[in-house]
CSV table of C-alpha atoms (C1' of nucleotides) in Angstrom, one decimal:
chain,number,residue,atom,x,y,z
M,4,MET,CA,-24.7,-23.1,-9.3
M,5,THR,CA,-25.3,-23.7,-5.6
M,6,THR,CA,-24.9,-27.2,-4.5
M,7,THR,CA,-26.3,-28.8,-1.4
M,8,ARG,CA,-22.8,-28.9,-0.1
M,9,ASP,CA,-22.5,-25.1,-0.5
M,10,HIS,CA,-25.8,-24.7,1.4
M,11,ILE,CA,-24.6,-26.8,4.3
M,12,VAL,CA,-21.3,-24.8,4.5
M,13,GLN,CA,-23.2,-21.5,4.3
M,14,ALA,CA,-25.7,-22.5,7.0
M,15,ALA,CA,-23.0,-23.9,9.2
M,16,ASP,CA,-20.9,-20.8,8.8
M,17,THR,CA,-23.7,-18.6,10.0
M,18,LEU,CA,-24.7,-20.9,12.9
M,19,PHE,CA,-21.1,-21.4,14.1
M,20,HIS,CA,-20.9,-17.6,14.3
M,21,GLU,CA,-24.2,-17.2,16.1
M,22,GLN,CA,-24.1,-20.2,18.4
M,23,GLY,CA,-20.6,-21.4,18.4
M,24,PHE,CA,-19.2,-24.5,16.8
M,25,GLU,CA,-19.7,-27.0,19.7
M,26,HIS,CA,-23.2,-25.7,20.5
M,27,THR,CA,-24.4,-26.1,16.9
M,28,SER,CA,-25.7,-29.6,16.2
M,29,PHE,CA,-26.4,-31.4,12.9
M,30,ALA,CA,-30.1,-31.1,13.8
M,31,THR,CA,-29.9,-27.4,13.8
M,32,ILE,CA,-27.9,-27.2,10.5
M,33,ALA,CA,-30.3,-29.7,8.9
M,34,GLU,CA,-33.3,-27.6,9.8
M,35,ALA,CA,-31.7,-24.5,8.3
M,36,VAL,CA,-30.7,-26.3,5.1
M,37,GLN,CA,-34.0,-28.3,5.0
M,38,ILE,CA,-32.4,-31.7,4.5
M,39,SER,CA,-32.3,-34.8,6.7
M,40,ARG,CA,-29.6,-35.4,9.3
M,41,GLY,CA,-28.4,-38.6,7.6
M,42,ASN,CA,-27.8,-36.8,4.3
M,43,PHE,CA,-24.9,-34.9,5.8
M,44,TYR,CA,-22.7,-37.8,5.7
M,45,TYR,CA,-22.9,-38.0,1.9
M,46,HIS,CA,-21.2,-34.6,1.8
M,47,PHE,CA,-19.0,-34.7,4.9
M,48,LYS,CA,-17.5,-37.5,6.8
M,49,SER,CA,-17.7,-35.7,10.2
M,50,LYS,CA,-18.6,-32.5,11.9
M,51,ASP,CA,-14.9,-31.5,11.9
M,52,GLU,CA,-14.9,-31.7,8.2
M,53,ILE,CA,-17.8,-29.2,8.0
M,54,LEU,CA,-15.7,-27.0,10.3
M,55,ASP,CA,-12.8,-27.2,7.9
M,56,ALA,CA,-15.0,-26.3,5.0
M,57,VAL,CA,-16.4,-23.3,6.9
M,58,ILE,CA,-12.9,-22.1,7.7
M,59,ALA,CA,-11.8,-22.5,4.1
M,60,ALA,CA,-14.8,-20.5,2.9
M,61,ARG,CA,-14.1,-17.8,5.5
M,62,LEU,CA,-10.5,-17.6,4.4
M,63,GLU,CA,-11.5,-17.1,0.8
M,64,ARG,CA,-14.1,-14.5,1.7
M,65,THR,CA,-11.7,-12.6,4.0
M,66,ARG,CA,-9.0,-12.5,1.3
M,67,ALA,CA,-11.5,-11.1,-1.2
M,68,MET,CA,-12.7,-8.5,1.3
M,69,LEU,CA,-9.2,-7.3,2.2
M,70,ALA,CA,-8.4,-7.0,-1.5
M,71,GLN,CA,-11.6,-5.0,-2.0
M,72,TRP,CA,-10.7,-2.7,0.8
M,73,GLU,CA,-7.3,-2.1,-0.6
M,74,ALA,CA,-8.8,-1.4,-4.1
M,75,ASP,CA,-11.2,1.1,-2.6
M,76,SER,CA,-8.7,2.9,-0.5
M,77,ALA,CA,-6.3,5.6,-1.8
M,78,THR,CA,-3.8,5.4,1.0
M,79,PRO,CA,-2.7,2.8,3.6
M,80,GLN,CA,-4.4,5.0,6.2
M,81,ASP,CA,-7.7,4.6,4.5
M,82,CYS,CA,-7.2,0.9,4.5
M,83,LEU,CA,-6.8,1.0,8.3
M,84,TYR,CA,-9.9,3.2,8.5
M,85,ALA,CA,-11.8,0.6,6.4
M,86,PHE,CA,-10.7,-2.1,8.9
M,87,ILE,CA,-11.8,0.0,11.9
M,88,GLU,CA,-15.1,0.9,10.2
M,89,MET,CA,-16.0,-2.8,10.2
M,90,LEU,CA,-16.8,-2.5,13.9
M,91,VAL,CA,-19.5,0.1,13.1
M,92,ARG,CA,-20.8,-1.7,10.0
M,93,ASN,CA,-21.2,-5.0,11.9
M,94,GLN,CA,-22.1,-3.4,15.2
M,95,THR,CA,-25.5,-5.2,15.6
M,96,SER,CA,-24.1,-8.6,14.7
M,97,ILE,CA,-21.1,-8.1,17.0
M,98,MET,CA,-23.2,-7.1,19.9
M,99,ARG,CA,-25.4,-10.1,19.4
M,100,HIS,CA,-22.8,-12.8,18.5
M,101,GLY,CA,-19.3,-11.4,18.9
M,102,CYS,CA,-16.6,-11.1,16.3
M,103,PRO,CA,-16.8,-14.2,14.1
M,104,VAL,CA,-13.0,-14.5,13.9
M,105,GLY,CA,-12.3,-13.9,17.6
M,106,THR,CA,-15.0,-16.1,18.9
M,107,LEU,CA,-14.1,-19.0,16.7
M,108,CYS,CA,-10.3,-18.8,17.5
M,109,ASN,CA,-11.1,-18.6,21.2
M,110,GLU,CA,-13.5,-21.5,21.2
M,111,LEU,CA,-11.2,-23.8,19.3
M,112,ALA,CA,-8.2,-22.7,21.3
M,113,ARG,CA,-9.9,-23.5,24.6
M,114,LEU,CA,-11.1,-26.9,23.2
M,115,GLY,CA,-7.6,-27.7,22.0
M,116,HIS,CA,-9.3,-28.4,18.7
M,117,GLU,CA,-7.0,-29.3,15.8
M,118,ALA,CA,-8.7,-26.8,13.5
M,119,GLN,CA,-7.4,-24.0,15.7
M,120,GLU,CA,-4.6,-23.5,13.2
M,121,GLY,CA,-7.0,-22.9,10.4
M,122,ALA,CA,-9.0,-20.4,12.4
M,123,ASN,CA,-5.8,-18.6,13.4
M,124,ALA,CA,-5.0,-18.4,9.7
M,125,ILE,CA,-8.0,-16.1,9.3
M,126,LEU,CA,-6.7,-13.9,12.0
M,127,ASP,CA,-3.3,-14.0,10.4
M,128,LEU,CA,-4.8,-12.8,7.2
M,129,PHE,CA,-5.9,-9.6,8.9
M,130,ARG,CA,-2.6,-9.4,10.8
M,131,GLU,CA,-0.6,-9.6,7.6
M,132,TRP,CA,-2.8,-7.2,5.7
M,133,LEU,CA,-2.7,-4.6,8.5
M,134,ARG,CA,1.1,-5.1,8.8
M,135,GLU,CA,1.4,-4.4,5.1
M,136,GLN,CA,-0.5,-1.1,5.5
M,137,PHE,CA,1.9,0.0,8.3
M,138,VAL,CA,4.8,-1.0,6.2
M,139,ARG,CA,3.5,1.2,3.4
M,140,MET,CA,3.2,4.0,6.0
M,141,GLY,CA,6.9,3.7,6.8
M,142,HIS,CA,6.7,1.7,10.0
M,143,GLY,CA,8.7,-1.2,8.7
M,144,LYS,CA,10.3,-2.4,11.9
M,145,ASN,CA,7.2,-2.0,14.1
M,146,ALA,CA,4.6,-2.7,11.5
M,147,ASP,CA,3.7,-6.1,12.9
M,148,ALA,CA,3.5,-4.8,16.5
M,149,LEU,CA,1.2,-2.0,15.3
M,150,ALA,CA,-0.9,-4.5,13.4
M,151,MET,CA,-1.3,-6.6,16.5
M,152,HIS,CA,-2.1,-3.6,18.6
M,153,LEU,CA,-5.0,-2.6,16.2
M,154,LEU,CA,-6.2,-6.2,16.2
M,155,ALA,CA,-6.2,-6.4,19.9
M,156,ARG,CA,-8.1,-3.1,20.2
M,157,SER,CA,-10.8,-4.3,17.9
M,158,GLN,CA,-11.1,-7.6,19.6
M,159,GLY,CA,-11.4,-5.9,23.0
M,160,VAL,CA,-14.2,-3.7,21.7
M,161,ALA,CA,-16.0,-6.7,20.2
M,162,THR,CA,-15.7,-8.6,23.5
M,163,LEU,CA,-17.1,-5.8,25.6
M,164,ALA,CA,-19.7,-5.0,23.0
M,165,LEU,CA,-21.0,-8.5,23.1
M,166,ALA,CA,-21.1,-8.6,26.9
M,167,LEU,CA,-22.5,-5.1,27.6
M,168,ARG,CA,-24.3,-4.2,24.3
M,169,ASP,CA,-23.4,-0.6,24.6
M,170,ARG,CA,-23.5,1.2,21.2
M,171,ALA,CA,-22.1,4.4,22.5
M,172,PHE,CA,-19.1,2.6,23.8
M,173,VAL,CA,-18.4,1.1,20.5
M,174,LEU,CA,-18.6,4.4,18.7
M,175,ARG,CA,-16.4,6.0,21.2
M,176,GLU,CA,-13.7,3.4,20.9
M,177,VAL,CA,-13.9,3.5,17.1
M,178,ASP,CA,-13.3,7.2,17.2
M,179,GLN,CA,-10.2,6.7,19.4
M,180,MET,CA,-8.9,4.0,17.1
M,181,ARG,CA,-9.3,6.4,14.1
M,182,ALA,CA,-7.4,9.1,16.0
M,183,TRP,CA,-4.7,6.6,16.9
M,184,VAL,CA,-4.3,5.7,13.2
M,185,ALA,CA,-4.1,9.4,12.4
M,186,SER,CA,-1.4,9.8,15.0
M,187,CYS,CA,0.5,6.9,13.3
M,188,ALA,CA,0.7,8.6,10.0
M,189,PRO,CA,4.1,9.7,8.9
M,190,ALA,CA,4.4,13.4,9.6
M,191,GLY,CA,6.1,14.7,6.6
M,192,ALA,CA,5.7,12.7,3.4
M,193,THR,CA,8.1,9.8,2.8
M,194,ALA,CA,9.4,9.4,6.3
M,195,THR,CA,12.1,6.9,5.5
M,196,ALA,CA,13.6,5.8,8.8
M,197,ALA,CA,11.3,7.0,11.5
M,198,ALA,CA,10.1,3.7,12.7
M,199,ALA,CA,8.1,5.0,15.5
M,200,PRO,CA,4.8,6.8,15.2
M,201,ARG,CA,5.1,9.9,17.2
M,202,ARG,CA,2.9,10.4,20.2
M,203,ARG,CA,1.1,13.7,20.0
M,204,ALA,CA,-1.8,15.4,21.4
M,205,LEU,CA,-3.8,14.5,18.4
M,206,SER,CA,-5.9,16.3,16.1
M,207,SER,CA,-8.6,13.9,16.5
M,208,SER,CA,-10.6,13.4,13.4
M,209,SER,CA,-8.6,14.8,10.6
M,210,LYS,CA,-9.3,12.0,8.3
M,211,GLY,CA,-12.0,12.2,5.8
M,212,ARG,CA,-12.6,8.8,4.3
M,213,LYS,CA,-11.8,8.6,0.7
J,18,MET,CA,-14.4,-25.9,57.3
J,19,THR,CA,-14.7,-27.0,53.8
J,20,THR,CA,-18.0,-28.6,52.9
J,21,THR,CA,-18.7,-30.8,49.9
J,22,ARG,CA,-20.7,-28.0,48.5
J,23,ASP,CA,-17.6,-25.7,48.6
J,24,HIS,CA,-15.6,-28.4,46.9
J,25,ILE,CA,-18.1,-28.6,44.1
J,26,VAL,CA,-18.2,-24.9,43.6
J,27,GLN,CA,-14.4,-24.6,43.6
J,28,ALA,CA,-14.0,-27.4,41.1
J,29,ALA,CA,-16.7,-26.1,38.9
J,30,ASP,CA,-15.2,-22.6,39.0
J,31,THR,CA,-11.9,-23.9,37.8
J,32,LEU,CA,-13.4,-26.1,35.1
J,33,PHE,CA,-15.8,-23.4,33.8
J,34,HIS,CA,-12.7,-21.3,33.3
J,35,GLU,CA,-10.6,-24.0,31.7
J,36,GLN,CA,-13.3,-25.7,29.5
J,37,GLY,CA,-16.2,-23.3,29.5
J,38,PHE,CA,-19.6,-23.7,31.1
J,39,GLU,CA,-21.4,-25.7,28.5
J,40,HIS,CA,-18.5,-28.0,27.7
J,41,THR,CA,-18.1,-28.9,31.4
J,42,SER,CA,-20.2,-31.9,32.4
J,43,PHE,CA,-21.2,-33.2,35.8
J,44,ALA,CA,-19.0,-36.2,35.1
J,45,THR,CA,-16.0,-34.0,34.8
J,46,ILE,CA,-16.8,-32.1,38.0
J,47,ALA,CA,-17.6,-35.3,39.9
J,48,GLU,CA,-14.2,-36.7,38.9
J,49,ALA,CA,-12.5,-33.6,40.2
J,50,VAL,CA,-14.3,-33.6,43.5
J,51,GLN,CA,-14.2,-37.4,43.8
J,52,ILE,CA,-17.9,-37.8,44.4
J,53,SER,CA,-20.6,-39.6,42.5
J,54,ARG,CA,-22.7,-37.9,39.8
J,55,GLY,CA,-25.9,-38.5,41.7
J,56,ASN,CA,-24.7,-36.8,44.7
J,57,PHE,CA,-24.7,-33.4,43.0
J,58,TYR,CA,-28.4,-33.1,43.3
J,59,TYR,CA,-28.4,-33.1,47.0
J,60,HIS,CA,-26.4,-29.9,46.9
J,61,PHE,CA,-27.7,-28.3,43.7
J,62,LYS,CA,-31.0,-28.7,41.9
J,63,SER,CA,-29.5,-28.1,38.4
J,64,LYS,CA,-26.4,-27.2,36.5
J,65,ASP,CA,-27.6,-23.6,36.3
J,66,GLU,CA,-27.6,-23.5,40.1
J,67,ILE,CA,-24.0,-24.5,40.2
J,68,LEU,CA,-23.3,-21.7,37.8
J,69,ASP,CA,-25.0,-19.2,40.0
J,70,ALA,CA,-22.9,-20.4,43.0
J,71,VAL,CA,-19.7,-20.1,41.0
J,72,ILE,CA,-20.7,-16.6,39.9
J,73,ALA,CA,-21.5,-15.6,43.5
J,74,ALA,CA,-18.1,-17.0,44.6
J,75,ARG,CA,-16.3,-15.1,41.9
J,76,LEU,CA,-18.1,-11.9,42.8
J,77,GLU,CA,-17.0,-12.3,46.4
J,78,ARG,CA,-13.4,-13.1,45.4
J,79,THR,CA,-13.2,-10.2,43.0
J,80,ARG,CA,-14.5,-7.7,45.6
J,81,ALA,CA,-11.8,-8.9,48.0
J,82,MET,CA,-9.1,-8.7,45.4
J,83,LEU,CA,-10.0,-5.2,44.3
J,84,ALA,CA,-10.1,-4.1,48.0
J,85,GLN,CA,-6.7,-5.6,48.5
J,86,TRP,CA,-5.2,-3.8,45.5
J,87,GLU,CA,-6.6,-0.6,46.7
J,88,ALA,CA,-5.1,-1.2,50.2
J,89,ASP,CA,-1.7,-2.0,48.6
J,90,SER,CA,-1.6,1.0,46.4
J,91,ALA,CA,-0.6,4.5,47.4
J,92,THR,CA,-2.2,6.3,44.5
J,93,PRO,CA,-5.1,5.7,42.1
J,94,GLN,CA,-2.4,5.3,39.3
J,95,ASP,CA,-0.9,2.5,41.3
J,96,CYS,CA,-4.3,0.8,41.5
J,97,LEU,CA,-4.5,1.0,37.7
J,98,TYR,CA,-1.0,-0.5,37.4
J,99,ALA,CA,-2.1,-3.3,39.7
J,100,PHE,CA,-5.0,-4.0,37.4
J,101,ILE,CA,-2.8,-4.0,34.3
J,102,GLU,CA,-0.2,-6.2,36.0
J,103,MET,CA,-2.8,-8.9,36.3
J,104,LEU,CA,-2.3,-9.7,32.6
J,105,VAL,CA,1.4,-10.5,33.4
J,106,ARG,CA,0.7,-12.3,36.6
J,107,ASN,CA,-1.9,-14.6,35.0
J,108,GLN,CA,-0.2,-14.7,31.6
J,109,THR,CA,0.2,-18.5,31.4
J,110,SER,CA,-3.4,-19.1,32.5
J,111,ILE,CA,-4.8,-16.5,30.1
J,112,MET,CA,-2.8,-17.9,27.2
J,113,ARG,CA,-4.2,-21.3,27.9
J,114,HIS,CA,-7.8,-20.6,28.9
J,115,GLY,CA,-8.5,-16.9,28.3
J,116,CYS,CA,-9.6,-14.3,30.8
J,117,PRO,CA,-12.1,-16.0,33.2
J,118,VAL,CA,-14.4,-12.9,33.2
J,119,GLY,CA,-14.4,-12.2,29.5
J,120,THR,CA,-14.8,-15.8,28.4
J,121,LEU,CA,-17.7,-16.5,30.8
J,122,CYS,CA,-19.5,-13.2,29.9
J,123,ASN,CA,-19.1,-14.0,26.2
J,124,GLU,CA,-20.2,-17.6,26.4
J,125,LEU,CA,-23.3,-16.7,28.4
J,126,ALA,CA,-24.1,-13.8,26.2
J,127,ARG,CA,-24.0,-15.9,23.1
J,128,LEU,CA,-26.1,-18.6,24.6
J,129,GLY,CA,-28.6,-16.1,25.8
J,130,HIS,CA,-28.2,-17.7,29.2
J,131,GLU,CA,-30.1,-16.0,32.0
J,132,ALA,CA,-27.0,-16.0,34.2
J,133,GLN,CA,-25.5,-13.5,31.9
J,134,GLU,CA,-26.5,-10.7,34.2
J,135,GLY,CA,-24.6,-12.3,37.0
J,136,ALA,CA,-21.5,-12.7,34.9
J,137,ASN,CA,-21.7,-9.1,33.8
J,138,ALA,CA,-21.9,-8.1,37.4
J,139,ILE,CA,-18.3,-9.3,37.8
J,140,LEU,CA,-17.3,-7.2,34.8
J,141,ASP,CA,-19.1,-4.3,36.3
J,142,LEU,CA,-17.2,-4.7,39.5
J,143,PHE,CA,-14.0,-4.0,37.6
J,144,ARG,CA,-15.6,-1.3,35.6
J,145,GLU,CA,-16.8,0.6,38.7
J,146,TRP,CA,-13.5,0.1,40.5
J,147,LEU,CA,-11.5,1.4,37.6
J,148,ARG,CA,-13.9,4.3,37.2
J,149,GLU,CA,-13.4,5.1,40.9
J,150,GLN,CA,-9.6,5.3,40.3
J,151,PHE,CA,-10.1,7.7,37.4
J,152,VAL,CA,-12.4,9.8,39.4
J,153,ARG,CA,-9.8,10.1,42.1
J,154,MET,CA,-7.3,11.2,39.4
J,155,GLY,CA,-9.6,14.0,38.5
J,156,HIS,CA,-11.3,12.6,35.4
J,157,GLY,CA,-14.8,12.8,36.8
J,158,LYS,CA,-16.8,13.3,33.7
J,159,ASN,CA,-14.8,10.8,31.6
J,160,ALA,CA,-14.0,8.4,34.3
J,161,ASP,CA,-16.4,5.7,33.1
J,162,ALA,CA,-15.3,6.0,29.5
J,163,LEU,CA,-11.6,5.7,30.6
J,164,ALA,CA,-12.5,2.6,32.7
J,165,MET,CA,-14.2,1.0,29.7
J,166,HIS,CA,-11.3,1.8,27.5
J,167,LEU,CA,-8.9,0.0,29.9
J,168,LEU,CA,-11.2,-2.9,30.2
J,169,ALA,CA,-11.5,-3.2,26.5
J,170,ARG,CA,-7.7,-3.1,26.0
J,171,SER,CA,-7.1,-5.8,28.5
J,172,GLN,CA,-9.9,-8.0,27.0
J,173,GLY,CA,-8.4,-7.5,23.6
J,174,VAL,CA,-5.0,-8.6,24.9
J,175,ALA,CA,-6.4,-11.6,26.6
J,176,THR,CA,-8.3,-12.6,23.4
J,177,LEU,CA,-5.3,-12.5,21.2
J,178,ALA,CA,-3.1,-14.0,23.8
J,179,LEU,CA,-5.4,-17.1,23.9
J,180,ALA,CA,-5.5,-17.4,20.1
J,181,LEU,CA,-1.8,-16.7,19.3
J,182,ARG,CA,0.0,-17.6,22.6
J,183,ASP,CA,2.6,-14.8,22.0
J,184,ARG,CA,4.2,-13.8,25.3
J,185,ALA,CA,6.2,-10.9,23.8
J,186,PHE,CA,2.9,-9.4,22.4
J,187,VAL,CA,1.4,-9.5,25.9
J,188,LEU,CA,4.3,-7.8,27.5
J,189,ARG,CA,4.4,-5.2,24.7
J,190,GLU,CA,0.8,-4.3,25.1
J,191,VAL,CA,1.1,-4.2,28.9
J,192,ASP,CA,3.9,-1.7,28.5
J,193,GLN,CA,1.7,0.4,26.4
J,194,MET,CA,-1.2,0.3,28.8
J,195,ARG,CA,1.1,1.4,31.6
J,196,ALA,CA,2.3,4.3,29.4
J,197,TRP,CA,-1.3,5.2,28.7
J,198,VAL,CA,-2.2,5.3,32.4
J,199,ALA,CA,0.8,7.5,32.9
J,200,SER,CA,-0.4,9.8,30.2
J,201,CYS,CA,-3.7,10.0,32.0
J,202,ALA,CA,-2.2,11.2,35.2
J,203,PRO,CA,-3.2,14.7,36.2
J,204,ALA,CA,-0.4,17.1,35.4
J,205,GLY,CA,2.3,17.4,38.0
J,206,ALA,CA,1.4,14.2,39.7
J,207,THR,CA,4.0,11.5,40.3
J,208,ALA,CA,3.4,7.8,40.3
J,209,THR,CA,5.2,6.0,43.1
J,210,ALA,CA,5.9,2.7,41.6
J,211,ALA,CA,8.9,1.3,39.9
J,212,ALA,CA,6.2,1.1,37.3
J,213,ALA,CA,7.5,4.3,35.9
J,214,PRO,CA,6.3,3.4,32.6
J,215,ARG,CA,8.6,4.1,29.7
J,216,ARG,CA,7.2,5.8,26.8
J,217,ARG,CA,7.6,3.6,23.7
J,218,ALA,CA,7.0,3.7,20.1
J,219,LEU,CA,3.6,2.1,20.2
J,220,SER,CA,1.5,4.1,22.5
J,221,SER,CA,-2.1,4.5,22.1
J,222,SER,CA,-3.6,7.9,22.3
J,223,SER,CA,-5.6,9.2,25.1
J,224,LYS,CA,-7.4,11.4,22.6
J,225,GLY,CA,-9.1,14.5,23.6
J,226,ARG,CA,-10.9,13.2,26.5
J,227,LYS,CA,-10.3,15.3,29.5
G,20,DG,C1',-25.1,-37.2,52.8
G,21,DT,C1',-23.5,-40.4,49.7
G,22,DC,C1',-24.2,-44.0,46.8
G,23,DT,C1',-26.1,-47.0,42.6
G,24,DA,C1',-29.2,-47.4,38.9
G,25,DT,C1',-31.5,-45.7,35.4
G,26,DA,C1',-34.9,-42.8,32.9
G,27,DG,C1',-35.2,-39.7,29.0
G,28,DC,C1',-33.1,-37.0,25.8
G,29,DT,C1',-29.6,-35.4,22.2
G,30,DC,C1',-25.5,-36.0,20.2
G,31,DG,C1',-22.4,-37.6,16.1
G,32,DA,C1',-22.2,-41.2,13.1
G,33,DT,C1',-23.7,-45.6,10.3
G,34,DA,C1',-26.6,-48.8,7.3
G,35,DG,C1',-29.4,-49.5,3.8
G,36,DA,C1',-33.8,-48.6,1.0
G,37,DC,C1',-35.1,-45.8,-2.9
N,20,DG,C1',-28.4,-37.8,-3.6
N,21,DT,C1',-31.7,-38.0,-0.3
N,22,DC,C1',-34.3,-40.5,2.7
N,23,DT,C1',-35.6,-43.4,7.3
N,24,DA,C1',-34.1,-46.1,11.0
N,25,DT,C1',-31.1,-46.9,14.4
N,26,DC,C1',-26.8,-47.4,17.1
N,27,DG,C1',-23.8,-46.3,21.1
N,28,DA,C1',-22.1,-42.7,23.8
N,29,DG,C1',-22.8,-38.8,26.7
N,30,DC,C1',-25.7,-35.7,28.8
N,31,DT,C1',-29.0,-33.7,32.8
N,32,DA,C1',-31.8,-35.2,36.0
N,33,DT,C1',-34.5,-38.5,39.2
N,34,DA,C1',-35.5,-42.5,42.4
N,35,DG,C1',-34.5,-44.9,46.0
N,36,DA,C1',-31.2,-47.9,48.9
N,37,DC,C1',-28.0,-47.3,52.6
DNA sequence: GTCTATAGCTCGATAGAC
DNA sequence: GTCTATCGAGCTATAGAC
C-alpha cells in the first residue's frame, strides 16, 4: 500500500536529484504529488524532515541494490564491474542531473547542512561495499584506498559528464576503469599477501561479465 | 584603481565559490562590499549579469594562471605536475567549498542556466591547455582524451574531498596522478622536477592509449 | 554614484474549517 | 487527512531623493 507520505518522499527524491535540495520548493513537490502545500505539514514538520526521509529511503534502496549486485556476481571483480556499469546504465540521467549521491553530498556539504552526515552514509555504503570486494580479491591492507580510488574515478566521470554531456567520454573512461579493475585482480589464484595490485601493461578487456 | 564594480565582482566571485550562485543573495554580496542593495543596479542590471562578469573575470584569471604555469615549467610533464599540484595547494579551500570550476559548471548545468556555456569555457581552457601538453609529449591523437582523463580524475578527487574531508585521501590520489603522468611520458624522457613521482601500489592504468 | 524605500513575488511554515 | 487562507521573512528588482 502506498501512502501519501510515500508519494511525497518518492517525488521529493526525484526532484532533489533533478533540481537539488535547496532549489526544490514545496510548491514543486506538491504539484508532482497532486496535493496542497499545506497538507505537507500533516506528514512532515519541516523541509529538513522530508530530506531525512529521502535519505533514509535512498539508504535502504542502495543497500538492496548492492546486495543484488553481489548476488548476481560470481566474483568480486564482477561486483566491481557491476558498479562501474552503473555509469553506463544511468548515463542519460547522469548527463542531465549528475550522480544523485555525489550531487547531494556536495550540496549539503557546501551548505553546512546537518543532514550531510546522512548523505555521506550513502556514499559510505558504496565505499564499504567496494572495500569488501577488494578485500575478497586479496587487497586487505589497501582495500579502502582502492575503493576510494574507484569512487573518485566514477565521481569525476559523473561531474564532467554533467558539464560536457559527452557520451564518448563516459564510455572511454568506463573502459579504462574496467581495465584498471582487471589489473587489480590477483595474478595467480589465492594471492595471500601481495597487498598491492601490480601495475602492468594491461590486457585491456579480458573480462566478460558473468 | 579599484572601482566599486570590481569590488562587487570580486566579492561575488568568492561567494559564488563558497556558497554557490543561487544560494548567494544580493544582501550577502552587499554586506561583503559594504554598499547598499539598491546600489547594485547602477552597476548591473540583474544577478545574471553579475554572474557573467564573474565568469569573465575567472576566464581572464585562468588564462593568466595557465600561462604562468607554462612559463615556470621546463617540460610539458612539469606543466601537468603544476596542474595536479593545484589539488594540494588549494586543499583546504577544496575540502570546504569544492573546486570552483566544477561546482559552478555543475550548478549551472543542473539549473539549465544560460550561463552554463560561459562556465564550461573555463573548463575548456584547462582542457585545451592540458591537451596541448600531451601533444607536446607526443600523444597527438589521444591528447584530448588524456586531458579529459586528467580533468576527470581531479574533479573526482575534489568531489570526494568536499564530501569526506580526508586529507590523506587527497594526497594519495595526487601521488597516483603524478605517477600516471610519469607513465605517460614518452620513453627516454626525463622529468625535471623533484616531482619524480614514486610508483605506488595504487596506480591507475594508462591503458592501451598511445 | 550612492542611498532609502518599497513593490511584487516566492519561500517555509501555521491555523483552522471540513 | 486534506483543504484554504494567511503570516512573516527573504528574494530580485525598481523608483526616486540626494
